[in-house]
PDB file of C-alpha atoms in Angstrom:
ATOM      1  CA  UNK A  27      79.952 102.058  82.674  1.00 41.00           C
ATOM      2  CA  UNK A  28      80.515 105.353  84.448  1.00 42.00           C
ATOM      3  CA  UNK A  29      81.909 105.975  88.036  1.00 48.00           C
ATOM      4  CA  UNK A  30      80.914 109.319  88.481  1.00 53.00           C
ATOM      5  CA  UNK A  31      78.412 109.709  91.683  1.00 53.00           C
ATOM      6  CA  UNK A  32      79.391 106.189  93.094  1.00 58.00           C
ATOM      7  CA  UNK A  33      81.921 105.592  95.738  1.00 58.00           C
ATOM      8  CA  UNK A  34      85.063 103.424  95.054  1.00 56.00           C
ATOM      9  CA  UNK A  35      83.561 101.010  97.928  1.00 58.00           C
ATOM     10  CA  UNK A  36      80.551 100.704  95.885  1.00 63.00           C
ATOM     11  CA  UNK A  37      82.745  99.555  93.043  1.00 61.00           C
ATOM     12  CA  UNK A  38      84.306  96.701  95.214  1.00 63.00           C
ATOM     13  CA  UNK A  39      87.182  98.150  96.096  1.00 63.00           C
ATOM     14  CA  UNK A  40      88.572  96.476  99.071  1.00 59.00           C
ATOM     15  CA  UNK A  41      91.575  98.323 100.301  1.00 61.00           C
ATOM     16  CA  UNK A  42      92.184  99.845 103.650  1.00 56.00           C
ATOM     17  CA  UNK A  43      91.992 103.196 101.997  1.00 50.00           C
ATOM     18  CA  UNK A  44      88.455 102.585 101.036  1.00 52.00           C
ATOM     19  CA  UNK A  45      87.040 100.750 103.654  1.00 56.00           C
ATOM     20  CA  UNK A  46      87.581 103.010 106.991  1.00 59.00           C
ATOM     21  CA  UNK A  47      86.378 101.613 110.122  1.00 59.00           C
ATOM     22  CA  UNK A  48      82.478 101.822 110.208  1.00 60.00           C
ATOM     23  CA  UNK A  49      81.957 102.169 106.635  1.00 61.00           C
ATOM     24  CA  UNK A  50      82.814  98.815 105.371  1.00 63.00           C
ATOM     25  CA  UNK A  51      80.328  95.949 104.319  1.00 66.00           C
ATOM     26  CA  UNK A  52      77.496  95.364 106.934  1.00 69.00           C
ATOM     27  CA  UNK A  53      77.141  91.688 108.610  1.00 74.00           C
ATOM     28  CA  UNK A  54      74.591  90.706 105.839  1.00 76.00           C
ATOM     29  CA  UNK A  55      76.715  91.576 103.368  1.00 74.00           C
ATOM     30  CA  UNK A  56      79.910  89.771 104.914  1.00 77.00           C
ATOM     31  CA  UNK A  57      77.708  86.455 105.548  1.00 81.00           C
ATOM     32  CA  UNK A  58      76.417  86.415 101.874  1.00 79.00           C
ATOM     33  CA  UNK A  59      80.113  87.164 100.786  1.00 76.00           C
ATOM     34  CA  UNK A  60      81.285  84.411 103.004  1.00 82.00           C
ATOM     35  CA  UNK A  61      78.538  82.150 101.616  1.00 81.00           C
ATOM     36  CA  UNK A  62      79.710  83.134  97.932  1.00 76.00           C
ATOM     37  CA  UNK A  63      83.263  82.020  98.533  1.00 76.00           C
ATOM     38  CA  UNK A  64      82.376  78.728 100.258  1.00 80.00           C
ATOM     39  CA  UNK A  65      80.217  77.448  97.452  1.00 78.00           C
ATOM     40  CA  UNK A  66      82.049  78.896  94.585  1.00 70.00           C
ATOM     41  CA  UNK A  67      79.581  81.516  93.407  1.00 71.00           C
ATOM     42  CA  UNK A  68      80.199  84.014  90.637  1.00 74.00           C
ATOM     43  CA  UNK A  69      79.259  85.786  87.708  1.00 79.00           C
ATOM     44  CA  UNK A  70      80.934  85.522  84.179  1.00 85.00           C
ATOM     45  CA  UNK A  71      82.141  89.127  84.623  1.00 84.00           C
ATOM     46  CA  UNK A  72      83.753  88.660  87.891  1.00 83.00           C
ATOM     47  CA  UNK A  73      85.574  85.566  86.570  1.00 84.00           C
ATOM     48  CA  UNK A  74      86.525  87.439  83.476  1.00 86.00           C
ATOM     49  CA  UNK A  75      87.964  90.044  85.727  1.00 85.00           C
ATOM     50  CA  UNK A  76      89.850  87.852  87.901  1.00 85.00           C
ATOM     51  CA  UNK A  77      91.480  86.240  84.860  1.00 83.00           C
ATOM     52  CA  UNK A  78      92.426  89.433  83.465  1.00 84.00           C
ATOM     53  CA  UNK A  79      94.356  90.333  86.680  1.00 85.00           C
ATOM     54  CA  UNK A  80      96.001  86.903  86.972  1.00 83.00           C
ATOM     55  CA  UNK A  81      97.458  87.203  83.496  1.00 82.00           C
ATOM     56  CA  UNK A  82      98.582  90.650  82.794  1.00 85.00           C
ATOM     57  CA  UNK A  83     101.404  91.192  80.591  1.00 86.00           C
ATOM     58  CA  UNK A  84     103.427  94.065  81.129  1.00 87.00           C
ATOM     59  CA  UNK A  85     105.130  96.069  78.072  1.00 86.00           C
ATOM     60  CA  UNK A  86     107.846  97.803  79.415  1.00 78.00           C
ATOM     61  CA  UNK A  87     108.427 101.442  78.202  1.00 81.00           C
ATOM     62  CA  UNK A  88     111.696 102.188  80.472  1.00 82.00           C
ATOM     63  CA  UNK A  89     113.190 105.593  79.768  1.00 84.00           C
ATOM     64  CA  UNK A  90     115.474 106.673  82.623  1.00 83.00           C
ATOM     65  CA  UNK A  91     116.291 105.868  86.151  1.00 84.00           C
ATOM     66  CA  UNK A  92     112.711 104.448  87.229  1.00 81.00           C
ATOM     67  CA  UNK A  93     113.427 101.705  84.585  1.00 84.00           C
ATOM     68  CA  UNK A  94     115.971 100.242  87.008  1.00 85.00           C
ATOM     69  CA  UNK A  95     113.523  99.975  89.820  1.00 86.00           C
ATOM     70  CA  UNK A  96     110.839  98.433  87.619  1.00 85.00           C
ATOM     71  CA  UNK A  97     113.623  95.616  86.138  1.00 85.00           C
ATOM     72  CA  UNK A  98     114.051  95.004  89.850  1.00 86.00           C
ATOM     73  CA  UNK A  99     110.510  93.832  90.361  1.00 86.00           C
ATOM     74  CA  UNK A 100     111.095  90.564  88.323  1.00 83.00           C
ATOM     75  CA  UNK A 101     113.816  89.496  91.127  1.00 82.00           C
ATOM     76  CA  UNK A 102     113.161  87.001  93.600  1.00 81.00           C
ATOM     77  CA  UNK A 103     112.945  89.642  96.321  1.00 85.00           C
ATOM     78  CA  UNK A 104     110.105  91.038  94.993  1.00 82.00           C
ATOM     79  CA  UNK A 105     108.680  88.077  92.851  1.00 82.00           C
ATOM     80  CA  UNK A 106     106.129  89.645  90.528  1.00 84.00           C
ATOM     81  CA  UNK A 107     105.852  85.941  89.150  1.00 82.00           C
ATOM     82  CA  UNK A 108     103.242  85.580  92.012  1.00 82.00           C
ATOM     83  CA  UNK A 109     100.911  87.771  89.833  1.00 81.00           C
ATOM     84  CA  UNK A 110     101.553  85.840  86.786  1.00 79.00           C
ATOM     85  CA  UNK A 111     103.243  88.933  85.185  1.00 81.00           C
ATOM     86  CA  UNK A 112     106.602  87.784  85.184  1.00 78.00           C
ATOM     87  CA  UNK A 113     106.696  87.633  81.644  1.00 78.00           C
ATOM     88  CA  UNK A 114     107.472  91.177  80.354  1.00 81.00           C
ATOM     89  CA  UNK A 115     106.859  91.634  76.765  1.00 76.00           C
ATOM     90  CA  UNK A 116     108.733  93.576  74.034  1.00 78.00           C
ATOM     91  CA  UNK A 117     105.822  93.418  71.499  1.00 81.00           C
ATOM     92  CA  UNK A 118     102.879  95.662  72.354  1.00 83.00           C
ATOM     93  CA  UNK A 119     100.560  92.927  70.653  1.00 83.00           C
ATOM     94  CA  UNK A 120     101.505  90.747  73.111  1.00 84.00           C
ATOM     95  CA  UNK A 121     100.870  92.894  76.179  1.00 87.00           C
ATOM     96  CA  UNK A 122      97.775  94.598  78.267  1.00 88.00           C
ATOM     97  CA  UNK A 123      99.669  96.524  80.783  1.00 89.00           C
ATOM     98  CA  UNK A 124     102.024  99.692  79.534  1.00 90.00           C
ATOM     99  CA  UNK A 125     104.508 100.756  82.398  1.00 90.00           C
ATOM    100  CA  UNK A 126     106.070 104.081  81.353  1.00 90.00           C
ATOM    101  CA  UNK A 127     108.877 104.487  83.375  1.00 89.00           C
ATOM    102  CA  UNK A 128     110.840 107.714  83.299  1.00 86.00           C
ATOM    103  CA  UNK A 129     110.751 110.921  81.764  1.00 86.00           C
ATOM    104  CA  UNK A 130     109.354 110.792  78.268  1.00 88.00           C
ATOM    105  CA  UNK A 131     111.141 113.549  75.871  1.00 89.00           C
ATOM    106  CA  UNK A 132     108.535 115.083  73.183  1.00 88.00           C
ATOM    107  CA  UNK A 133     110.200 113.275  70.300  1.00 90.00           C
ATOM    108  CA  UNK A 134     109.289 109.756  72.032  1.00 90.00           C
ATOM    109  CA  UNK A 135     105.758 110.934  72.612  1.00 89.00           C
ATOM    110  CA  UNK A 136     104.912 109.647  68.908  1.00 89.00           C
ATOM    111  CA  UNK A 137     106.564 106.151  69.350  1.00 91.00           C
ATOM    112  CA  UNK A 138     104.841 105.833  72.918  1.00 90.00           C
ATOM    113  CA  UNK A 139     101.311 106.561  71.547  1.00 90.00           C
ATOM    114  CA  UNK A 140     102.041 104.162  68.635  1.00 91.00           C
ATOM    115  CA  UNK A 141     102.728 101.615  70.932  1.00 90.00           C
ATOM    116  CA  UNK A 142      99.865 102.055  73.032  1.00 90.00           C
ATOM    117  CA  UNK A 143      97.645 101.868  69.770  1.00 90.00           C
ATOM    118  CA  UNK A 144      98.965  98.745  69.090  1.00 90.00           C
ATOM    119  CA  UNK A 145      98.240  96.916  71.996  1.00 88.00           C
ATOM    120  CA  UNK A 146      94.775  95.106  72.004  1.00 86.00           C
ATOM    121  CA  UNK A 147      91.734  95.586  74.354  1.00 86.00           C
ATOM    122  CA  UNK A 148      91.459  95.930  77.645  1.00 88.00           C
ATOM    123  CA  UNK A 149      94.634  98.070  77.932  1.00 90.00           C
ATOM    124  CA  UNK A 150      95.703  99.707  81.349  1.00 91.00           C
ATOM    125  CA  UNK A 151      98.689 102.246  81.702  1.00 92.00           C
ATOM    126  CA  UNK A 152     100.726 102.608  84.854  1.00 92.00           C
ATOM    127  CA  UNK A 153     102.444 105.949  84.968  1.00 92.00           C
ATOM    128  CA  UNK A 154     105.774 105.350  87.195  1.00 91.00           C
ATOM    129  CA  UNK A 155     107.637 107.986  88.814  1.00 89.00           C
ATOM    130  CA  UNK A 156     107.612 111.748  89.007  1.00 87.00           C
ATOM    131  CA  UNK A 157     108.921 112.469  85.264  1.00 84.00           C
ATOM    132  CA  UNK A 158     106.218 110.208  83.719  1.00 85.00           C
ATOM    133  CA  UNK A 159     103.285 111.497  86.244  1.00 84.00           C
ATOM    134  CA  UNK A 160     104.350 115.357  85.764  1.00 84.00           C
ATOM    135  CA  UNK A 161     107.535 116.049  84.296  1.00 78.00           C
ATOM    136  CA  UNK A 162     109.330 115.735  87.314  1.00 77.00           C
ATOM    137  CA  UNK A 163     112.281 118.401  87.751  1.00 81.00           C
ATOM    138  CA  UNK A 164     112.508 118.657  84.089  1.00 83.00           C
ATOM    139  CA  UNK A 165     110.096 121.840  83.639  1.00 82.00           C
ATOM    140  CA  UNK A 166     111.344 122.505  80.121  1.00 84.00           C
ATOM    141  CA  UNK A 167     110.283 122.673  76.422  1.00 81.00           C
ATOM    142  CA  UNK A 168     112.007 119.100  75.638  1.00 84.00           C
ATOM    143  CA  UNK A 169     110.002 116.879  78.427  1.00 85.00           C
ATOM    144  CA  UNK A 170     106.481 115.871  78.345  1.00 86.00           C
ATOM    145  CA  UNK A 171     104.844 117.244  81.313  1.00 87.00           C
ATOM    146  CA  UNK A 172     102.659 114.180  81.847  1.00 86.00           C
ATOM    147  CA  UNK A 173     101.973 110.829  80.403  1.00 89.00           C
ATOM    148  CA  UNK A 174      98.652 111.601  80.366  1.00 87.00           C
ATOM    149  CA  UNK A 175      98.658 114.187  77.544  1.00 87.00           C
ATOM    150  CA  UNK A 176      99.207 111.385  74.946  1.00 90.00           C
ATOM    151  CA  UNK A 177      97.521 108.351  76.953  1.00 90.00           C
ATOM    152  CA  UNK A 178      94.965 107.662  79.358  1.00 88.00           C
ATOM    153  CA  UNK A 179      96.662 106.601  82.564  1.00 91.00           C
ATOM    154  CA  UNK A 180      95.133 104.488  85.294  1.00 91.00           C
ATOM    155  CA  UNK A 181      97.505 104.211  88.093  1.00 91.00           C
ATOM    156  CA  UNK A 182     100.283 107.180  89.020  1.00 92.00           C
ATOM    157  CA  UNK A 183     103.329 105.709  91.079  1.00 92.00           C
ATOM    158  CA  UNK A 184     105.025 108.451  92.800  1.00 89.00           C
ATOM    159  CA  UNK A 185     108.624 109.023  93.682  1.00 87.00           C
ATOM    160  CA  UNK A 186     111.968 109.984  92.019  1.00 87.00           C
ATOM    161  CA  UNK A 187     112.662 106.901  91.391  1.00 86.00           C
ATOM    162  CA  UNK A 188     109.907 104.963  93.002  1.00 88.00           C
ATOM    163  CA  UNK A 189     110.978 101.758  95.153  1.00 90.00           C
ATOM    164  CA  UNK A 190     109.705  98.416  93.674  1.00 88.00           C
ATOM    165  CA  UNK A 191     107.386  98.135  96.358  1.00 89.00           C
ATOM    166  CA  UNK A 192     105.600 101.269  95.204  1.00 90.00           C
ATOM    167  CA  UNK A 193     105.212  99.940  91.819  1.00 90.00           C
ATOM    168  CA  UNK A 194     103.816  96.556  93.395  1.00 90.00           C
ATOM    169  CA  UNK A 195     101.374  98.727  95.214  1.00 90.00           C
ATOM    170  CA  UNK A 196     100.519 100.419  92.100  1.00 91.00           C
ATOM    171  CA  UNK A 197      99.707  96.821  90.592  1.00 90.00           C
ATOM    172  CA  UNK A 198      97.589  95.843  93.159  1.00 89.00           C
ATOM    173  CA  UNK A 199      95.388  98.805  93.345  1.00 90.00           C
ATOM    174  CA  UNK A 200      95.098  98.435  89.283  1.00 91.00           C
ATOM    175  CA  UNK A 201      94.157  94.829  89.917  1.00 90.00           C
ATOM    176  CA  UNK A 202      91.484  95.777  92.671  1.00 88.00           C
ATOM    177  CA  UNK A 203      89.950  98.155  89.858  1.00 88.00           C
ATOM    178  CA  UNK A 204      89.566  95.841  87.467  1.00 88.00           C
ATOM    179  CA  UNK A 205      87.975  92.907  89.814  1.00 86.00           C
ATOM    180  CA  UNK A 206      86.021  95.521  90.623  1.00 83.00           C
ATOM    181  CA  UNK A 207      84.679  96.361  87.252  1.00 83.00           C
ATOM    182  CA  UNK A 208      85.851  99.639  86.715  1.00 84.00           C
ATOM    183  CA  UNK A 209      86.816 100.407  82.848  1.00 84.00           C
ATOM    184  CA  UNK A 210      89.961 101.422  81.918  1.00 85.00           C
ATOM    185  CA  UNK A 211      91.385 105.127  81.777  1.00 84.00           C
ATOM    186  CA  UNK A 212      90.952 105.455  78.225  1.00 81.00           C
ATOM    187  CA  UNK A 213      87.102 104.338  78.485  1.00 80.00           C
ATOM    188  CA  UNK A 214      86.368 106.844  81.444  1.00 81.00           C
ATOM    189  CA  UNK A 215      88.046 109.970  79.962  1.00 76.00           C
ATOM    190  CA  UNK A 216      90.002 111.154  77.109  1.00 72.00           C
ATOM    191  CA  UNK A 217      93.722 112.418  77.348  1.00 69.00           C
ATOM    192  CA  UNK A 218      94.711 115.574  78.934  1.00 61.00           C
ATOM    193  CA  UNK A 219      95.133 118.583  76.833  1.00 51.00           C
TER     194      UNK A 219
END
């Protein structure tokens, strides 16, 4: 399923950044959606996508200061359990979401790729922080300049370090993409070179 040539709203994304005033669904589409909601009509694909978002199990790959912010999302203040994601997995074979937080040294690139390869399909990746997204302030030979050079990244969470609220926003955006039927990043494009 390719997403080229279609807007994100056409894929079912319903965030305020996608649905600007006057560009949302029409009255007829709203009435049909309301009828479907009341009657409980859905398709198998939508039911599977809903189930995937309610049971994502993250595998943490915390490497630096961003990992502290990532750990705080399981606290009662942020409560990631409301998304069914409180069970952080230490084994990649039980996880389907890889959260890479912090700077990735070149010597950690191979273990990161191995963990990613051991994850079951479908799998998603969140690059958390400026270091994981672009190398951050470490523009040198020892630090990988972006995680997308070795794994396909679905969501980039900016910041140095990003607040737990930002990571929650990234998770919500990932859930929207999954429910809209957008395939994981590794199916849409290859890793950067």
